[in-house]
mmCIF file of C-alpha atoms in Angstrom:
data_model
loop_
_atom_site.group_PDB
_atom_site.id
_atom_site.type_symbol
_atom_site.label_atom_id
_atom_site.label_comp_id
_atom_site.label_asym_id
_atom_site.label_seq_id
_atom_site.Cartn_x
_atom_site.Cartn_y
_atom_site.Cartn_z
ATOM 1 C CA UNK A 1 59.049 18.790 24.217
ATOM 2 C CA UNK A 2 56.000 18.480 22.011
ATOM 3 C CA UNK A 3 56.726 20.178 18.671
ATOM 4 C CA UNK A 4 54.124 18.683 16.378
ATOM 5 C CA UNK A 5 51.522 21.234 15.219
ATOM 6 C CA UNK A 6 53.222 24.106 17.079
ATOM 7 C CA UNK A 7 53.909 27.615 15.801
ATOM 8 C CA UNK A 8 57.640 28.174 16.241
ATOM 9 C CA UNK A 9 59.702 31.355 15.913
ATOM 10 C CA UNK A 10 63.474 31.076 15.511
ATOM 11 C CA UNK A 11 65.609 34.211 15.755
ATOM 12 C CA UNK A 12 68.939 34.286 13.968
ATOM 13 C CA UNK A 13 67.628 31.690 11.506
ATOM 14 C CA UNK A 14 69.584 33.101 8.585
ATOM 15 C CA UNK A 15 72.573 30.838 9.211
ATOM 16 C CA UNK A 16 74.353 28.487 11.582
ATOM 17 C CA UNK A 17 72.573 27.184 14.657
ATOM 18 C CA UNK A 18 69.433 29.215 13.934
ATOM 19 C CA UNK A 19 69.110 27.711 10.465
ATOM 20 C CA UNK A 20 69.661 24.208 11.867
ATOM 21 C CA UNK A 21 67.053 24.807 14.592
ATOM 22 C CA UNK A 22 64.478 26.031 12.094
ATOM 23 C CA UNK A 23 65.013 22.991 9.869
ATOM 24 C CA UNK A 24 64.806 20.617 12.819
ATOM 25 C CA UNK A 25 61.583 22.151 14.139
ATOM 26 C CA UNK A 26 60.082 21.651 10.693
ATOM 27 C CA UNK A 27 61.301 18.045 10.518
ATOM 28 C CA UNK A 28 59.693 17.417 13.922
ATOM 29 C CA UNK A 29 56.280 18.458 12.621
ATOM 30 C CA UNK A 30 55.917 22.114 13.564
ATOM 31 C CA UNK A 31 52.792 23.597 11.982
ATOM 32 C CA UNK A 32 54.683 26.746 11.051
ATOM 33 C CA UNK A 33 58.283 27.892 11.471
ATOM 34 C CA UNK A 34 58.762 31.651 11.364
ATOM 35 C CA UNK A 35 62.410 32.166 10.451
ATOM 36 C CA UNK A 36 63.704 35.570 11.514
ATOM 37 C CA UNK A 37 66.989 37.393 11.074
ATOM 38 C CA UNK A 38 68.343 40.841 10.276
ATOM 39 C CA UNK A 39 69.674 39.477 6.994
ATOM 40 C CA UNK A 40 66.634 39.186 4.734
ATOM 41 C CA UNK A 41 68.340 37.259 1.944
ATOM 42 C CA UNK A 42 69.827 34.558 4.170
ATOM 43 C CA UNK A 43 66.661 34.059 6.211
ATOM 44 C CA UNK A 44 64.693 33.751 2.966
ATOM 45 C CA UNK A 45 67.101 30.963 1.953
ATOM 46 C CA UNK A 46 66.381 29.166 5.230
ATOM 47 C CA UNK A 47 62.614 29.397 4.781
ATOM 48 C CA UNK A 48 62.917 28.293 1.162
ATOM 49 C CA UNK A 49 64.979 25.248 2.181
ATOM 50 C CA UNK A 50 62.304 24.281 4.707
ATOM 51 C CA UNK A 51 59.483 24.850 2.247
ATOM 52 C CA UNK A 52 55.791 24.709 3.062
ATOM 53 C CA UNK A 53 54.977 25.757 6.592
ATOM 54 C CA UNK A 54 57.742 28.311 6.928
ATOM 55 C CA UNK A 55 58.051 32.031 6.438
ATOM 56 C CA UNK A 56 60.961 34.458 6.491
ATOM 57 C CA UNK A 57 60.910 37.802 8.258
ATOM 58 C CA UNK A 58 63.425 40.506 8.950
ATOM 59 C CA UNK A 59 63.513 40.991 12.716
ATOM 60 C CA UNK A 60 65.766 43.197 14.824
ATOM 61 C CA UNK A 61 65.641 41.485 18.232
ATOM 62 C CA UNK A 62 67.198 44.558 19.840
ATOM 63 C CA UNK A 63 63.932 46.400 19.143
ATOM 64 C CA UNK A 64 61.203 45.858 21.721
ATOM 65 C CA UNK A 65 58.641 47.277 19.294
ATOM 66 C CA UNK A 66 59.656 44.752 16.619
ATOM 67 C CA UNK A 67 59.285 41.808 18.997
ATOM 68 C CA UNK A 68 55.954 43.138 20.296
ATOM 69 C CA UNK A 69 54.749 43.520 16.707
ATOM 70 C CA UNK A 70 55.751 39.967 15.808
ATOM 71 C CA UNK A 71 54.026 38.541 18.896
ATOM 72 C CA UNK A 72 50.849 40.514 18.149
ATOM 73 C CA UNK A 73 50.742 39.365 14.539
ATOM 74 C CA UNK A 74 51.262 35.728 15.531
ATOM 75 C CA UNK A 75 48.275 35.937 17.912
ATOM 76 C CA UNK A 76 46.045 35.903 14.821
ATOM 77 C CA UNK A 77 47.539 32.468 14.028
ATOM 78 C CA UNK A 78 46.983 31.056 17.488
ATOM 79 C CA UNK A 79 50.019 32.523 19.198
ATOM 80 C CA UNK A 80 53.636 31.494 19.451
ATOM 81 C CA UNK A 81 54.113 28.105 21.063
ATOM 82 C CA UNK A 82 57.922 27.958 20.932
ATOM 83 C CA UNK A 83 60.278 30.933 20.731
ATOM 84 C CA UNK A 84 63.876 29.924 20.043
ATOM 85 C CA UNK A 85 65.821 33.048 20.954
ATOM 86 C CA UNK A 86 69.030 32.334 19.074
ATOM 87 C CA UNK A 87 70.089 35.634 17.472
ATOM 88 C CA UNK A 88 73.614 36.793 18.176
ATOM 89 C CA UNK A 89 75.839 39.724 17.385
ATOM 90 C CA UNK A 90 79.508 40.112 18.034
ATOM 91 C CA UNK A 91 82.382 42.430 17.220
ATOM 92 C CA UNK A 92 86.086 41.912 17.722
ATOM 93 C CA UNK A 93 88.032 44.495 19.611
ATOM 94 C CA UNK A 94 87.382 43.961 23.305
ATOM 95 C CA UNK A 95 87.833 47.076 25.362
ATOM 96 C CA UNK A 96 88.753 49.063 22.269
ATOM 97 C CA UNK A 97 85.192 48.765 20.900
ATOM 98 C CA UNK A 98 83.013 51.825 21.020
ATOM 99 C CA UNK A 99 80.293 52.113 23.648
ATOM 100 C CA UNK A 100 77.735 51.953 20.808
ATOM 101 C CA UNK A 101 79.101 48.550 19.752
ATOM 102 C CA UNK A 102 78.902 47.315 23.345
ATOM 103 C CA UNK A 103 75.341 48.640 23.680
ATOM 104 C CA UNK A 104 74.288 46.827 20.496
ATOM 105 C CA UNK A 105 75.739 43.555 21.808
ATOM 106 C CA UNK A 106 73.961 44.037 25.146
ATOM 107 C CA UNK A 107 70.695 44.806 23.349
ATOM 108 C CA UNK A 108 70.934 41.583 21.340
ATOM 109 C CA UNK A 109 72.325 39.270 24.025
ATOM 110 C CA UNK A 110 70.500 40.580 27.087
ATOM 111 C CA UNK A 111 67.621 42.948 26.484
ATOM 112 C CA UNK A 112 66.149 40.979 23.568
ATOM 113 C CA UNK A 113 65.359 38.097 25.931
ATOM 114 C CA UNK A 114 63.521 40.415 28.318
ATOM 115 C CA UNK A 115 61.580 41.920 25.404
ATOM 116 C CA UNK A 116 60.579 38.437 24.244
ATOM 117 C CA UNK A 117 59.561 37.369 27.754
ATOM 118 C CA UNK A 118 57.435 40.484 28.233
ATOM 119 C CA UNK A 119 55.756 39.993 24.859
ATOM 120 C CA UNK A 120 55.179 36.246 25.115
ATOM 121 C CA UNK A 121 54.832 35.020 28.685
ATOM 122 C CA UNK A 122 51.514 36.730 29.495
ATOM 123 C CA UNK A 123 49.856 34.798 26.644
ATOM 124 C CA UNK A 124 51.408 31.402 27.336
ATOM 125 C CA UNK A 125 49.575 28.542 28.941
ATOM 126 C CA UNK A 126 52.071 27.634 31.599
ATOM 127 C CA UNK A 127 51.856 24.161 33.031
ATOM 128 C CA UNK A 128 52.530 23.762 36.716
ATOM 129 C CA UNK A 129 54.693 20.738 37.305
ATOM 130 C CA UNK A 130 54.385 19.440 40.818
ATOM 131 C CA UNK A 131 57.220 17.850 42.693
ATOM 132 C CA UNK A 132 57.326 14.097 42.117
ATOM 133 C CA UNK A 133 56.022 11.880 44.878
ATOM 134 C CA UNK A 134 58.905 10.527 46.877
ATOM 135 C CA UNK A 135 58.985 6.904 47.819
ATOM 136 C CA UNK A 136 60.954 5.867 50.831
#
């Protein structure tokens, strides 16, 4: 994957895998890494550790409006080239969890990906990869 000079968004970049992804995208030459998370303080730490070429934003991926807003704002900067949908949310308790807790997990782990696809795919330049020529 070509990363150099790309505008990258990483969700869940406040810690763990998201933070590591954001740092790696920067190390690989991304033009800008937009670090997003619900936790403003921790995502600010990630962006600060990366330095120039990164920003921190609070983003609730379970909100279609929030994802649409982010995609629209990034259009002014040439559009999002790579969207690393990494945010996660979990609660212990299994079947004893409330329906609201289950809905929140489904919003983050399922619906957020649909929201991102709807916001981003229409503007992407998709490359058609043909089937390789077979040699017999």
